[in-house]
Amino acid sequence: MITSDQTQEILYVITNHKFPSDNYGNDDFLNNWPMIYILENGKKIYIGESTNVSERMKQHYNNHEKREFKQVHFIYSERFNQSATFDYESKLIQFVSADGKFIITNKNDGIANKNYFRKSDYDDTFEQLWNELISHHLADHSLEWIKNSEFYKYSPFKELNKDQKKLADEIITEIRTDKNKPVVVEGRPGTGKTIVAVYLMKYLRDYQDEKTHEYPFREKKMGLIIPQTSLRSTLRNLFKKIEGLAAKDVMGASDAVNGGSWDILFVDEAQKLQVRRSIVGYQTHDNNNTKLGLPKDATELDWVLKVAKTPVFFFDPDQLSGPSGTPLEIFDNKLKHQLGIKNRMSAYAKHYLKMQMRVAGGEEYINYINDILHDTCTSGQTFSNYDFKIFTKFEDFNRQLYIKEKEFELCRMLAGYAWEWKSKNNKTAYDIEIEGISKRWNHCLNNWINSEGALDEVGCIHTSAGYDLNYGFIILGKDIRYDENAKKIYVDKSSYFDKRGKQSATDEELDKYIRNIYYVLMTRGIKGTYLYVCDDALREHFLKYVERFDVT
């Protein structure tokens, strides 16, 4: 191990030079030592590594794409070896892209997190290098800030796990063979569906054919449909900082219709594509159907199938949370019909993402809460690597939110839609009152999780779906209760206040939607999920399966 005294000896020397230059210095390490370099022009940046940076600069200058850079920064350490510089190169690409100071021009096909001798020691000292970059005005934010940011989570430079990499390779193969048929990916919360979609957008933009040296997808018309307005805004801001991508690449379904025909459309959370039921903007929906020559009852899914040669859908039927979304049966039937028209076949290939990325409790935790919510749980369970607790007093629950936020940051309180939204029209009003403590619903929809004041508010399904938290503090309102005589969980329609959510839903549908909402809310927390249950009988029932939080 490297001791604290030795750590002080690890000095990262950063030198600044004009690019190009006839002479970068006379130090031996410039020609025969593993190093990292950064090319930049104040707006764009490129990060690389080499054992001969002087020669590498000549090669870069002969590449016309690199001639836009004006400065080069060499990063030297006497402890560098080539495994370490490979590792640091990947780390820097990931963190610089999420930092947002520069538009990063690297490709994303070489990001790796390989193990090597004494890697943990280099991991421990990476922050020292990052702080040096900040002092040289090559980065703005701390590593802690970046790791908690949505830009870091959704960056196309994230290393994919083996499950995601296998899926990405399969989709790339299907797209390259130009089959022009739908691709479907099914995955539960936290398996990284959005991450794979963003990765593929960047990878295809940069893909170069090894034989022809051409870039076959640069002229292809590609887009990413994000049904959630809040997440759409986040990804647009991210795409502004990625070479080859643009904010306009991220859109809603109506934007795709207005964009004409598309070669490839990636659709995240495809279960949120709207049917003509309980929606805002019937006129816009009908106008889009007319524009595309579709019947009045056509859906946003029909739009995508009409305008895209190769649509790639990421789907989770268990996250359907309202009547305006697309159920599995409709999704399946429409894709089979479309395939029958185009290819005289009705089967389509479905891919699966299974490896849990978000929740430290893994798929075991996901299955467990699903069983609890659907009355199929038979015994209590705890998780050694996941903090899953229930509170009996709201005061303790609320206090612990601020304690966890101070310790970890990115902790938020979320709830089912079991209270009216009074503060929407009266900013002085409170919406939720429990045991004498008053709270307001989220003050905004776009990126509420990261907005000022969010810690003191309560988020709903519309502002939290798709986002990660370190800890999720989940209030189960009186829209979900427990019948002690029937020994079953049931939903109470009279305590559910999403008007559009229940406007046209049958009791059976509403039961599914409300359970799904809590399933989604209870899978936001990376490190832990804390519960407060409003219905007394349901709280007692949950105490059989969820460990009580010990206030002492």
CSV table of C-alpha atoms in Angstrom, one decimal, residues 149-524:
chain,number,residue,atom,x,y,z
A,149,SER,CA,-24.9,15.0,-11.2
A,150,GLU,CA,-27.2,13.7,-13.8
A,151,PHE,CA,-24.6,14.6,-16.4
A,152,TYR,CA,-22.3,11.9,-15.0
A,153,LYS,CA,-25.0,9.3,-14.8
A,154,TYR,CA,-26.2,9.8,-18.4
A,155,SER,CA,-22.8,10.5,-20.0
A,156,PRO,CA,-22.1,8.5,-23.1
A,157,PHE,CA,-18.6,8.0,-21.8
A,158,LYS,CA,-19.7,5.7,-18.9
A,159,GLU,CA,-18.2,2.2,-19.1
A,160,LEU,CA,-21.0,-0.3,-19.8
A,161,ASN,CA,-21.3,-3.4,-17.7
A,162,LYS,CA,-21.1,-6.7,-19.5
A,163,ASP,CA,-24.9,-7.0,-19.8
A,164,GLN,CA,-25.2,-3.5,-21.3
A,165,LYS,CA,-22.1,-4.0,-23.6
A,166,LYS,CA,-23.6,-7.3,-24.9
A,167,LEU,CA,-26.9,-5.5,-25.6
A,168,ALA,CA,-25.2,-2.5,-27.3
A,169,ASP,CA,-23.2,-4.9,-29.6
A,170,GLU,CA,-26.3,-6.8,-30.6
A,171,ILE,CA,-28.2,-3.6,-31.4
A,172,ILE,CA,-25.3,-2.1,-33.3
A,173,THR,CA,-25.1,-5.4,-35.4
A,174,GLU,CA,-28.8,-5.2,-36.2
A,175,ILE,CA,-28.6,-1.5,-37.2
A,176,ARG,CA,-25.5,-2.0,-39.3
A,177,THR,CA,-27.2,-4.9,-41.2
A,178,ASP,CA,-29.9,-2.3,-42.1
A,179,LYS,CA,-32.9,-4.6,-41.5
A,180,ASN,CA,-35.1,-1.6,-41.0
A,181,LYS,CA,-37.3,-3.3,-38.3
A,182,PRO,CA,-38.1,-2.5,-34.7
A,183,VAL,CA,-35.6,-3.4,-31.9
A,184,VAL,CA,-37.1,-3.8,-28.4
A,185,VAL,CA,-35.2,-3.8,-25.1
A,186,GLU,CA,-37.0,-4.7,-21.9
A,187,GLY,CA,-35.4,-3.8,-18.6
A,188,ARG,CA,-36.5,-3.1,-15.0
A,189,PRO,CA,-35.7,0.1,-13.1
A,190,GLY,CA,-31.9,0.7,-12.7
A,191,THR,CA,-30.7,-1.6,-15.4
A,192,GLY,CA,-29.4,1.3,-17.5
A,193,LYS,CA,-31.8,1.6,-20.4
A,194,THR,CA,-31.3,5.3,-20.8
A,195,ILE,CA,-27.5,5.0,-20.5
A,196,VAL,CA,-27.4,2.4,-23.3
A,197,ALA,CA,-29.6,4.6,-25.5
A,198,VAL,CA,-27.3,7.6,-25.0
A,199,TYR,CA,-24.2,5.5,-25.5
A,200,LEU,CA,-25.5,4.2,-28.8
A,201,MET,CA,-26.3,7.7,-30.1
A,202,LYS,CA,-22.7,8.8,-29.5
A,203,TYR,CA,-21.1,5.5,-30.7
A,204,LEU,CA,-23.0,5.5,-34.0
A,205,ARG,CA,-22.1,9.1,-34.7
A,206,ASP,CA,-18.4,8.3,-34.3
A,207,TYR,CA,-18.4,4.9,-35.9
A,208,GLN,CA,-15.8,4.5,-38.6
A,209,ASP,CA,-15.8,1.6,-41.1
A,210,GLU,CA,-12.5,-0.2,-40.8
A,211,LYS,CA,-12.4,-1.0,-44.6
A,212,THR,CA,-13.6,2.2,-46.2
A,213,HIS,CA,-12.6,4.6,-43.3
A,214,GLU,CA,-16.0,6.3,-43.9
A,215,TYR,CA,-18.4,7.4,-41.1
A,216,PRO,CA,-21.6,5.7,-42.3
A,217,PHE,CA,-23.9,7.1,-39.5
A,218,ARG,CA,-22.8,10.8,-39.6
A,219,GLU,CA,-25.2,11.6,-42.3
A,220,LYS,CA,-28.0,9.4,-40.9
A,221,LYS,CA,-30.9,11.2,-39.2
A,222,MET,CA,-31.0,10.0,-35.6
A,223,GLY,CA,-32.9,11.1,-32.6
A,224,LEU,CA,-33.7,10.2,-29.0
A,225,ILE,CA,-37.3,10.4,-27.8
A,226,ILE,CA,-37.6,11.1,-24.1
A,227,PRO,CA,-41.3,11.1,-23.0
A,228,GLN,CA,-40.5,12.7,-19.6
A,229,THR,CA,-40.3,16.4,-19.9
A,230,SER,CA,-37.9,16.8,-16.9
A,231,LEU,CA,-35.4,14.3,-18.1
A,232,ARG,CA,-35.6,15.6,-21.7
A,233,SER,CA,-34.3,19.0,-20.5
A,234,THR,CA,-31.4,17.3,-18.6
A,235,LEU,CA,-30.3,15.3,-21.6
A,236,ARG,CA,-30.5,18.3,-24.0
A,237,ASN,CA,-28.1,20.2,-21.8
A,238,LEU,CA,-25.8,17.2,-21.7
A,239,PHE,CA,-25.9,16.7,-25.5
A,240,LYS,CA,-24.7,20.4,-26.0
A,241,LYS,CA,-21.4,19.4,-24.5
A,242,ILE,CA,-20.7,16.2,-26.6
A,243,GLU,CA,-19.1,16.4,-30.0
A,244,GLY,CA,-21.3,14.9,-32.6
A,245,LEU,CA,-24.5,15.3,-30.5
A,246,ALA,CA,-26.8,18.3,-30.2
A,247,ALA,CA,-29.7,19.4,-28.0
A,248,LYS,CA,-32.1,19.1,-30.9
A,249,ASP,CA,-31.3,15.3,-31.0
A,250,VAL,CA,-33.4,14.9,-27.8
A,251,MET,CA,-37.1,15.3,-28.3
A,252,GLY,CA,-40.7,14.4,-27.6
A,253,ALA,CA,-42.8,12.3,-29.9
A,254,SER,CA,-44.4,15.4,-31.4
A,255,ASP,CA,-41.0,16.8,-32.3
A,256,ALA,CA,-40.2,13.5,-34.1
A,257,VAL,CA,-43.4,13.9,-36.2
A,258,ASN,CA,-42.4,17.5,-37.1
A,259,GLY,CA,-39.0,16.3,-38.0
A,260,GLY,CA,-40.2,14.2,-40.9
A,261,SER,CA,-38.7,10.8,-41.6
A,262,TRP,CA,-35.9,9.3,-39.5
A,263,ASP,CA,-33.3,6.6,-40.1
A,264,ILE,CA,-33.0,5.7,-36.4
A,265,LEU,CA,-35.1,6.7,-33.5
A,266,PHE,CA,-34.2,5.6,-30.0
A,267,VAL,CA,-37.2,5.7,-27.6
A,268,ASP,CA,-36.6,5.7,-23.9
A,269,GLU,CA,-39.3,4.5,-21.5
A,270,ALA,CA,-41.5,3.5,-24.4
A,271,GLN,CA,-44.4,2.6,-22.0
A,272,LYS,CA,-44.8,6.4,-21.6
A,273,LEU,CA,-45.6,6.9,-25.2
A,274,GLN,CA,-49.2,8.3,-25.1
A,275,VAL,CA,-52.4,6.8,-26.3
A,276,ARG,CA,-55.3,9.2,-27.0
A,277,ARG,CA,-56.7,9.0,-23.5
A,278,SER,CA,-56.4,11.3,-20.4
A,279,ILE,CA,-53.8,13.5,-22.1
A,280,VAL,CA,-53.1,17.2,-22.3
A,281,GLY,CA,-53.4,18.6,-25.8
A,282,TYR,CA,-55.9,16.5,-27.7
A,283,GLN,CA,-55.8,19.0,-30.6
A,284,THR,CA,-52.0,18.6,-31.1
A,285,HIS,CA,-52.4,14.8,-30.9
A,286,ASP,CA,-55.2,14.9,-33.5
A,287,ASN,CA,-53.2,17.2,-35.8
A,288,ASN,CA,-50.2,14.9,-35.7
A,289,ASN,CA,-52.4,11.9,-36.7
A,290,THR,CA,-53.8,14.0,-39.6
A,291,LYS,CA,-50.3,15.0,-40.7
A,292,LEU,CA,-49.2,11.4,-40.8
A,293,GLY,CA,-52.5,10.1,-42.4
A,294,LEU,CA,-53.3,8.0,-39.4
A,295,PRO,CA,-56.7,7.4,-37.8
A,296,LYS,CA,-57.9,9.6,-34.9
A,297,ASP,CA,-57.3,6.9,-32.3
A,298,ALA,CA,-53.6,6.4,-33.4
A,299,THR,CA,-51.0,6.6,-30.7
A,300,GLU,CA,-47.5,8.1,-30.2
A,301,LEU,CA,-46.2,4.6,-30.8
A,302,ASP,CA,-47.9,4.7,-34.2
A,303,TRP,CA,-46.2,7.9,-35.0
A,304,VAL,CA,-42.7,6.5,-34.2
A,305,LEU,CA,-43.4,3.4,-36.3
A,306,LYS,CA,-44.6,5.6,-39.2
A,307,VAL,CA,-41.6,8.1,-39.3
A,308,ALA,CA,-38.7,5.8,-38.3
A,309,LYS,CA,-37.0,3.2,-40.5
A,310,THR,CA,-35.4,1.6,-37.4
A,311,PRO,CA,-37.0,2.4,-34.1
A,312,VAL,CA,-35.3,1.1,-31.0
A,313,PHE,CA,-37.6,0.9,-28.0
A,314,PHE,CA,-36.6,0.7,-24.3
A,315,PHE,CA,-39.6,-0.6,-22.4
A,316,ASP,CA,-40.6,-1.6,-18.9
A,317,PRO,CA,-44.3,-2.6,-18.5
A,318,ASP,CA,-44.1,-2.5,-14.7
A,319,GLN,CA,-43.4,1.3,-14.9
A,320,LEU,CA,-46.8,2.1,-16.6
A,321,SER,CA,-48.3,4.6,-14.2
A,322,GLY,CA,-51.4,6.1,-15.9
A,323,PRO,CA,-54.0,5.5,-18.6
A,324,SER,CA,-52.3,7.7,-21.1
A,325,GLY,CA,-49.3,5.3,-21.4
A,326,THR,CA,-48.8,2.3,-23.6
A,327,PRO,CA,-49.6,-1.1,-22.0
A,328,LEU,CA,-47.7,-4.2,-23.1
A,329,GLU,CA,-50.6,-5.6,-25.0
A,330,ILE,CA,-51.0,-2.5,-27.2
A,331,PHE,CA,-47.2,-2.2,-27.6
A,332,ASP,CA,-46.9,-5.9,-28.7
A,333,ASN,CA,-49.8,-5.9,-31.1
A,334,LYS,CA,-48.8,-2.7,-32.9
A,335,LEU,CA,-45.2,-3.8,-33.4
A,336,LYS,CA,-46.4,-7.2,-34.8
A,337,HIS,CA,-48.8,-5.4,-37.1
A,338,GLN,CA,-46.1,-3.1,-38.3
A,339,LEU,CA,-43.8,-6.0,-39.0
A,340,GLY,CA,-46.5,-7.9,-40.8
A,341,ILE,CA,-47.0,-4.9,-43.2
A,342,LYS,CA,-43.3,-4.4,-43.9
A,343,ASN,CA,-41.8,-7.9,-43.8
A,344,ARG,CA,-44.8,-10.3,-43.9
A,345,MET,CA,-43.8,-11.5,-40.4
A,346,SER,CA,-45.3,-10.8,-37.0
A,347,ALA,CA,-42.4,-11.8,-34.6
A,348,TYR,CA,-39.9,-9.3,-33.4
A,349,ALA,CA,-36.6,-9.8,-31.5
A,350,LYS,CA,-36.7,-8.7,-27.9
A,351,HIS,CA,-33.5,-8.1,-25.9
A,352,TYR,CA,-33.3,-7.9,-22.1
A,353,LEU,CA,-31.3,-5.9,-19.6
A,354,LYS,CA,-31.1,-7.6,-16.2
A,355,MET,CA,-28.0,-6.5,-14.3
A,356,GLN,CA,-29.0,-3.9,-11.7
A,357,MET,CA,-26.9,-0.7,-11.8
A,358,ARG,CA,-28.7,1.7,-9.6
A,359,VAL,CA,-29.9,0.0,-6.4
A,360,ALA,CA,-27.1,-1.5,-4.3
A,361,GLY,CA,-29.6,-4.1,-3.1
A,362,GLY,CA,-29.7,-5.5,-6.6
A,363,GLU,CA,-32.4,-7.5,-8.3
A,364,GLU,CA,-33.1,-9.2,-5.0
A,365,TYR,CA,-34.4,-5.9,-3.6
A,366,ILE,CA,-36.3,-5.1,-6.7
A,367,ASN,CA,-38.1,-8.4,-6.6
A,368,TYR,CA,-38.7,-8.1,-2.8
A,369,ILE,CA,-40.6,-4.8,-3.0
A,370,ASN,CA,-42.5,-6.0,-6.0
A,371,ASP,CA,-43.6,-9.0,-3.9
A,372,ILE,CA,-44.6,-6.8,-1.0
A,373,LEU,CA,-46.7,-4.4,-3.1
A,374,HIS,CA,-48.5,-7.3,-4.8
A,375,ASP,CA,-49.2,-9.4,-1.7
A,376,THR,CA,-46.9,-12.3,-2.7
A,377,CYS,CA,-44.3,-11.8,0.1
A,378,THR,CA,-44.1,-14.7,2.6
A,379,SER,CA,-41.3,-13.7,4.9
A,380,GLY,CA,-39.2,-10.7,6.0
A,381,GLN,CA,-35.9,-10.0,4.5
A,382,THR,CA,-33.0,-7.6,5.1
A,383,PHE,CA,-30.1,-6.6,2.8
A,384,SER,CA,-26.6,-6.4,4.1
A,385,ASN,CA,-25.6,-3.9,1.3
A,386,TYR,CA,-28.8,-1.9,1.2
A,387,ASP,CA,-30.4,0.4,3.8
A,388,PHE,CA,-34.1,-0.4,3.7
A,389,LYS,CA,-36.1,0.8,6.7
A,390,ILE,CA,-39.6,1.9,7.8
A,391,PHE,CA,-40.4,4.8,10.2
A,392,THR,CA,-43.4,4.9,12.6
A,393,LYS,CA,-43.1,8.7,13.3
A,394,PHE,CA,-43.0,11.2,10.5
A,395,GLU,CA,-41.0,13.7,12.6
A,396,ASP,CA,-38.1,11.1,12.7
A,397,PHE,CA,-38.6,10.4,9.0
A,398,ASN,CA,-38.3,14.1,8.1
A,399,ARG,CA,-35.4,14.7,10.4
A,400,GLN,CA,-33.4,11.8,8.9
A,401,LEU,CA,-33.9,13.3,5.4
A,402,TYR,CA,-31.7,16.2,6.4
A,403,ILE,CA,-29.2,14.1,8.2
A,404,LYS,CA,-28.7,11.8,5.1
A,405,GLU,CA,-28.6,14.8,2.8
A,406,LYS,CA,-25.7,16.3,4.9
A,407,GLU,CA,-23.9,13.0,4.8
A,408,PHE,CA,-24.4,11.9,1.2
A,409,GLU,CA,-26.3,14.7,-0.7
A,410,LEU,CA,-28.9,13.9,-3.4
A,411,CYS,CA,-31.6,12.7,-0.9
A,412,ARG,CA,-35.2,13.6,-1.6
A,413,MET,CA,-38.7,12.9,-0.3
A,414,LEU,CA,-41.1,11.5,-2.7
A,415,ALA,CA,-44.8,10.4,-2.5
A,416,GLY,CA,-47.7,8.9,-4.3
A,417,TYR,CA,-50.3,11.4,-5.6
A,418,ALA,CA,-52.4,11.1,-2.4
A,419,TRP,CA,-52.8,14.9,-1.8
A,420,GLU,CA,-54.2,17.7,-3.8
A,421,TRP,CA,-51.8,20.1,-5.4
A,422,LYS,CA,-53.0,23.3,-3.7
A,423,SER,CA,-49.6,25.2,-4.0
A,424,LYS,CA,-49.8,25.0,-7.8
A,425,ASN,CA,-52.1,28.1,-7.8
A,426,ASN,CA,-51.4,29.3,-4.3
A,427,LYS,CA,-47.6,29.5,-3.5
A,428,THR,CA,-48.3,30.2,0.2
A,429,ALA,CA,-50.4,27.0,0.6
A,430,TYR,CA,-49.1,23.7,1.8
A,431,ASP,CA,-50.2,20.4,0.2
A,432,ILE,CA,-49.2,17.7,2.6
A,433,GLU,CA,-49.6,17.7,6.3
A,434,ILE,CA,-48.6,14.7,8.4
A,435,GLU,CA,-48.3,14.7,12.2
A,436,GLY,CA,-48.2,18.5,12.3
A,437,ILE,CA,-45.4,18.8,9.7
A,438,SER,CA,-46.4,20.6,6.4
A,439,LYS,CA,-44.8,20.1,3.0
A,440,ARG,CA,-45.4,21.4,-0.5
A,441,TRP,CA,-45.3,19.4,-3.7
A,442,ASN,CA,-42.4,20.0,-6.2
A,443,HIS,CA,-42.4,23.6,-7.3
A,444,CYS,CA,-41.3,22.7,-10.9
A,445,LEU,CA,-41.3,19.8,-13.3
A,446,ASN,CA,-38.1,20.2,-15.2
A,447,ASN,CA,-35.1,18.7,-13.3
A,448,TRP,CA,-36.8,19.2,-9.9
A,449,ILE,CA,-34.5,16.7,-8.2
A,450,ASN,CA,-31.5,19.1,-8.7
A,451,SER,CA,-33.4,22.4,-8.3
A,452,GLU,CA,-33.0,24.8,-5.4
A,453,GLY,CA,-35.5,24.1,-2.6
A,454,ALA,CA,-36.2,20.5,-3.7
A,455,LEU,CA,-34.9,19.2,-0.3
A,456,ASP,CA,-37.8,20.9,1.5
A,457,GLU,CA,-40.4,19.7,-0.9
A,458,VAL,CA,-42.0,16.4,-1.9
A,459,GLY,CA,-41.6,15.0,-5.4
A,460,CYS,CA,-44.1,13.0,-7.4
A,461,ILE,CA,-43.8,10.2,-10.0
A,462,HIS,CA,-43.6,12.8,-12.8
A,463,THR,CA,-40.6,14.6,-11.4
A,464,SER,CA,-38.7,11.5,-10.1
A,465,ALA,CA,-39.1,8.7,-12.7
A,466,GLY,CA,-35.8,8.1,-14.4
A,467,TYR,CA,-33.7,9.9,-11.8
A,468,ASP,CA,-31.2,8.5,-9.2
A,469,LEU,CA,-31.0,9.4,-5.6
A,470,ASN,CA,-28.6,8.3,-2.9
A,471,TYR,CA,-31.5,7.9,-0.5
A,472,GLY,CA,-35.2,7.9,-1.4
A,473,PHE,CA,-37.6,8.9,1.4
A,474,ILE,CA,-40.9,7.5,0.2
A,475,ILE,CA,-44.3,8.4,1.7
A,476,LEU,CA,-47.0,5.9,0.9
A,477,GLY,CA,-50.2,7.9,1.1
A,478,LYS,CA,-53.7,6.8,1.8
A,479,ASP,CA,-54.2,5.9,-1.9
A,480,ILE,CA,-52.8,2.5,-0.9
A,481,ARG,CA,-54.1,0.7,2.2
A,482,TYR,CA,-54.4,-2.6,3.9
A,483,ASP,CA,-57.6,-4.6,4.5
A,484,GLU,CA,-57.1,-6.5,7.8
A,485,ASN,CA,-60.1,-8.8,7.2
A,486,ALA,CA,-59.2,-9.7,3.6
A,487,LYS,CA,-55.5,-9.7,4.5
A,488,LYS,CA,-54.8,-7.8,1.3
A,489,ILE,CA,-53.4,-4.5,0.1
A,490,TYR,CA,-55.9,-2.4,-1.9
A,491,VAL,CA,-56.0,1.1,-3.5
A,492,ASP,CA,-58.3,3.8,-2.4
A,493,LYS,CA,-59.5,5.8,-5.4
A,494,SER,CA,-60.9,8.6,-3.2
A,495,SER,CA,-57.5,9.4,-1.9
A,496,TYR,CA,-55.8,9.5,-5.3
A,497,PHE,CA,-55.6,13.1,-6.7
A,498,ASP,CA,-54.0,12.8,-10.1
A,499,LYS,CA,-57.1,13.8,-12.1
A,500,ARG,CA,-55.7,12.7,-15.4
A,501,GLY,CA,-54.5,9.5,-13.8
A,502,LYS,CA,-57.9,8.3,-12.8
A,503,GLN,CA,-60.1,10.2,-15.3
A,504,SER,CA,-60.7,7.3,-17.6
A,505,ALA,CA,-59.1,4.4,-15.7
A,506,THR,CA,-61.1,1.4,-14.5
A,507,ASP,CA,-60.7,0.3,-10.9
A,508,GLU,CA,-58.5,-2.6,-12.1
A,509,GLU,CA,-56.3,-0.3,-14.1
A,510,LEU,CA,-56.0,2.2,-11.3
A,511,ASP,CA,-54.9,-0.6,-8.9
A,512,LYS,CA,-52.1,-1.4,-11.3
A,513,TYR,CA,-51.1,2.2,-11.8
A,514,ILE,CA,-50.8,3.1,-8.1
A,515,ARG,CA,-48.9,-0.1,-7.2
A,516,ASN,CA,-46.5,0.6,-10.2
A,517,ILE,CA,-46.1,4.2,-9.0
A,518,TYR,CA,-44.8,3.1,-5.6
A,519,TYR,CA,-42.7,0.4,-7.2
A,520,VAL,CA,-41.0,3.2,-9.3
A,521,LEU,CA,-40.6,5.5,-6.3
A,522,MET,CA,-39.1,2.7,-4.1
A,523,THR,CA,-36.4,2.0,-6.7
A,524,ARG,CA,-34.9,5.5,-6.9
